[in-house]
Short mmCIF file of C-alpha atoms in Angstrom, two decimals:
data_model
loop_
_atom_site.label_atom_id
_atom_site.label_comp_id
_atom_site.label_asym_id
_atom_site.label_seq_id
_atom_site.Cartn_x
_atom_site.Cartn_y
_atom_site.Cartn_z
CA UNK A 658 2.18 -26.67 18.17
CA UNK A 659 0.09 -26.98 15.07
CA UNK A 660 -1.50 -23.26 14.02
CA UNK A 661 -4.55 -22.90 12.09
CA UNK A 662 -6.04 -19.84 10.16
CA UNK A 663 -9.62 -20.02 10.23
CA UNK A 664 -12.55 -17.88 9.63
CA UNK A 665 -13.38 -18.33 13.45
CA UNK A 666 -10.20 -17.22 14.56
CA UNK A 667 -6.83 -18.50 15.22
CA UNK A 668 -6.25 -22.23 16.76
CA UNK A 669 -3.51 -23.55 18.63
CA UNK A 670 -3.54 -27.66 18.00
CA UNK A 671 -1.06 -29.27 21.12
CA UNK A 672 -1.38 -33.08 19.47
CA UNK A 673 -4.06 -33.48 21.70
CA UNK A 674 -6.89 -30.61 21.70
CA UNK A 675 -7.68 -27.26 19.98
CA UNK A 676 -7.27 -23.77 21.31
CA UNK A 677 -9.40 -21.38 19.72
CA UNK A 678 -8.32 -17.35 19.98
CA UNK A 679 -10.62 -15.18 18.61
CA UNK A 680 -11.32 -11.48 19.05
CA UNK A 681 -12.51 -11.97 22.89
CA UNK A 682 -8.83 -13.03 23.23
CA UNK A 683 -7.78 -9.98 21.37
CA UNK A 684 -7.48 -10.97 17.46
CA UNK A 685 -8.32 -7.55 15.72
CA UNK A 686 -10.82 -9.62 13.50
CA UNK A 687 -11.51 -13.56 13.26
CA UNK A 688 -11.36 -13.81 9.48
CA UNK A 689 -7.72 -15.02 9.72
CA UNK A 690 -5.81 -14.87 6.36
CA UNK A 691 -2.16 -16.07 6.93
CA UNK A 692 0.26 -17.20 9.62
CA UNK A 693 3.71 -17.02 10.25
CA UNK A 694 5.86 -17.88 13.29
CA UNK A 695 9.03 -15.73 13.00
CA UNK A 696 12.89 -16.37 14.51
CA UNK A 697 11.66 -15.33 17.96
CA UNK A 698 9.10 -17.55 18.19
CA UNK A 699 6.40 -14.68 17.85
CA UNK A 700 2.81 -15.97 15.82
CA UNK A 701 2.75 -13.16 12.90
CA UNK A 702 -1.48 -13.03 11.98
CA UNK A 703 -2.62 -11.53 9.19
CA UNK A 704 -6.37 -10.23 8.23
CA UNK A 705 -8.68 -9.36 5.87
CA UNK A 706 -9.42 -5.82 6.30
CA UNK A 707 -8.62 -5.39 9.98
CA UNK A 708 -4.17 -5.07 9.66
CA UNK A 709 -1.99 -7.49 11.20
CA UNK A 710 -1.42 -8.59 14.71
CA UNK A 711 1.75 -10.09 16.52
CA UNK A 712 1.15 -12.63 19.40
CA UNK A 713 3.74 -13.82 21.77
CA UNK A 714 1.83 -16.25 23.54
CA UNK A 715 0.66 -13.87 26.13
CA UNK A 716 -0.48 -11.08 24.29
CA UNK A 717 -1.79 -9.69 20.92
CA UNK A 718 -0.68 -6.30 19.63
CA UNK A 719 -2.42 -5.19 16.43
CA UNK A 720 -0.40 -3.28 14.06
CA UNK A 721 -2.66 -1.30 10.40
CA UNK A 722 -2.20 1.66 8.34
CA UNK A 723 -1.84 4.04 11.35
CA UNK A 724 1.26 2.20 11.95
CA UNK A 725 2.41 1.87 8.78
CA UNK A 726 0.84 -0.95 6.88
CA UNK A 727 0.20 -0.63 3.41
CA UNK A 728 -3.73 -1.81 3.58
CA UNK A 729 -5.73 -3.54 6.19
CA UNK A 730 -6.38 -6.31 4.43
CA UNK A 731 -3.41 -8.53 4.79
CA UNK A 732 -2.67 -11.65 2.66
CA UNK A 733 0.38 -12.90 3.20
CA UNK A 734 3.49 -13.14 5.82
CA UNK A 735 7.27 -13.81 5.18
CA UNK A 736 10.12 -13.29 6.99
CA UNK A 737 13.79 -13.30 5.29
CA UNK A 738 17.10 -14.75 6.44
CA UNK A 739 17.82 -11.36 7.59
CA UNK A 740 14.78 -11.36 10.22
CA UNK A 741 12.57 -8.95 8.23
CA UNK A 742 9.05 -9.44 8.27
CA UNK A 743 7.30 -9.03 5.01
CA UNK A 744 3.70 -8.83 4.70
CA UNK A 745 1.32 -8.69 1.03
CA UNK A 746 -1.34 -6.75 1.16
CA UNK A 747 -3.69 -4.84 -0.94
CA UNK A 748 -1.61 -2.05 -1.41
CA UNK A 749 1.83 -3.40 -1.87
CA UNK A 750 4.38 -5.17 0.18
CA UNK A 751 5.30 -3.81 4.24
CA UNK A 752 8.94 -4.58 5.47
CA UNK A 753 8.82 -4.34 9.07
CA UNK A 754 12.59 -4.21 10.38
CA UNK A 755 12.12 -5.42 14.00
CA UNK A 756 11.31 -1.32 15.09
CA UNK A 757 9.20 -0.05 12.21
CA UNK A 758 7.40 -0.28 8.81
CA UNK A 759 8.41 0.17 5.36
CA UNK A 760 5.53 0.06 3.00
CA UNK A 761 6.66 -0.40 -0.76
CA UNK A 762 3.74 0.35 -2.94
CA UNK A 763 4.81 -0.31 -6.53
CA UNK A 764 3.09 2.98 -7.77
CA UNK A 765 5.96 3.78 -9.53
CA UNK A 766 5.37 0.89 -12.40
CA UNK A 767 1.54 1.79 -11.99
CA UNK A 768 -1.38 3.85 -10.80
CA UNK A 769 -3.04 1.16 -9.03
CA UNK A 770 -2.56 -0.52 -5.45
CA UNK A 771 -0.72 -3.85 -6.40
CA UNK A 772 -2.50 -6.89 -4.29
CA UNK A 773 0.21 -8.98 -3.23
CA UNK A 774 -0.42 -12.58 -3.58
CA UNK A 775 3.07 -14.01 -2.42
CA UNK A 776 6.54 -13.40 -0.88
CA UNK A 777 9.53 -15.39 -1.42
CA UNK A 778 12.92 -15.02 -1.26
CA UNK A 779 16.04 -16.39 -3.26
CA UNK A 780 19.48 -17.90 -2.83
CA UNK A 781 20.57 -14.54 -3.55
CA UNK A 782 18.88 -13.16 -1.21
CA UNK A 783 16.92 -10.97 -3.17
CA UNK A 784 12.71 -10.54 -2.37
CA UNK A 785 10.24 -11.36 -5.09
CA UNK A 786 6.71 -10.56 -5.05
CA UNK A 787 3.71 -12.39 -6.70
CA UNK A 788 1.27 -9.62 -7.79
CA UNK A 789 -1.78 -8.91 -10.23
CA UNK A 790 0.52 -6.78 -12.12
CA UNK A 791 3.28 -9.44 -12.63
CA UNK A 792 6.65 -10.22 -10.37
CA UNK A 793 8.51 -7.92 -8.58
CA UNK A 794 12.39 -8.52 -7.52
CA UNK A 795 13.71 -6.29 -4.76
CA UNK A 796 18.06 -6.48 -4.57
CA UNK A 797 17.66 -4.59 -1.32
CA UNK A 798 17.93 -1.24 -3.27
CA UNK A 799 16.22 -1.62 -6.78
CA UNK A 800 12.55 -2.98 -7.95
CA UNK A 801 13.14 -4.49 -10.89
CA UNK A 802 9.10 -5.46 -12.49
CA UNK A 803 8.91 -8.50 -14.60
CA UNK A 804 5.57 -8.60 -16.95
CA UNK A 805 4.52 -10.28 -20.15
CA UNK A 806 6.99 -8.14 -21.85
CA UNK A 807 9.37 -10.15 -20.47
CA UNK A 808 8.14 -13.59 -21.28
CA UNK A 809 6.01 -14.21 -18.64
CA UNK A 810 2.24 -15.65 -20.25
CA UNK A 811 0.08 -13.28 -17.93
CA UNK A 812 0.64 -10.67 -15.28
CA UNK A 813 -1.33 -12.51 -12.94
CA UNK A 814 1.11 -14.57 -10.37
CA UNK A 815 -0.19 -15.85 -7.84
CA UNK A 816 2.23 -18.12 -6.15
CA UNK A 817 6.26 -18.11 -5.58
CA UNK A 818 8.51 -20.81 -5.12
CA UNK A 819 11.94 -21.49 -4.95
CA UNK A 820 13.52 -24.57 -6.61
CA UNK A 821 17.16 -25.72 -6.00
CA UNK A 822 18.92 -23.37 -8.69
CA UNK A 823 15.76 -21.07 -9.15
CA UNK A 824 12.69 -19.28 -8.58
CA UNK A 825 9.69 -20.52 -10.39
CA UNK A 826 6.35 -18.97 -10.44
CA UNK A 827 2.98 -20.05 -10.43
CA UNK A 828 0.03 -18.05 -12.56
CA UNK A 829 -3.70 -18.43 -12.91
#
């Protein structure tokens, strides 16, 4: 199947027709912002200010802040070579683990909730994160923050990629 993220919900294309899911079907809100379809064949959904939701074809469970989630508005889904589900949101990064959530907030490098624009992860198998406040690389262990007064032109990334020997980034 071909998944779309709409602002009228979630659609399921087949090659043929569209299959529209919306909160009737039991989104948590139709303003879709991401998808991801994980190892297990799961559709990871993320929203803008209503958490994230899980559907395995049958059913949608709705996970926010209750249940650990950094913010309710939810930008952006990964999910690492480990199985870890990643999500960005408007408070930091969320590592769920398969039985619960990790939130990450950054507040250690700053006072502010960090907006998460990306996720990526390297060869090494370490986590980056695209933020407002610049890039973050997590070892597993250690945040290490990488700003301007490291050499990158503006704090501001927006976009992570990873190229055969490195990880580039992308800033507005």
């Amino acid at each position: 199947y071909l998944w779309l993220a709409t602002n009228g919900g979630m659609c399921r294309f087949d090659g043929e027709q569209f299959t529209t899911y919306t909160i009737q079907d039991g989104l948590p809100s139709n303003t879709i912002t991401h998808l991801l379809e994980d190892q297990h064949g799961n559709i990871w959904i993320t929203t803008r200010e209503h958490g994230i939701c899980r559907f395995d074809g049958n059913t949608f469970t709705t996970f926010t802040t209750r249940d650990g989630l950094g913010d309710n508005q939810a930008w952006v889904i990964f999910e690492d070579s480990t199985g870890n589900i990643w999500f960005g949101t408007d408070g930091g990064a969320t590592q769920f683990d398969g039985k619960r959530f990790i939130h990450y907030d950054f507040k250690d490098h700053t006072s502010a909730p960090i907006l998460v624009h990306d996720i990526l992860e390297d060869k090494k198998g370490n986590i980056w994160f695209a933020t407002r406040e610049g890039v973050y690389q997590f070892d597993g262990t250690t945040f290490t923050h990488w700003t301007t007064q490291h050499g990158l032109p503006n704090n501001d990334a927006r976009e992570l990629e990873v190229a055969m020997y490195a990880a580039f980034v992308l800033l507005h």
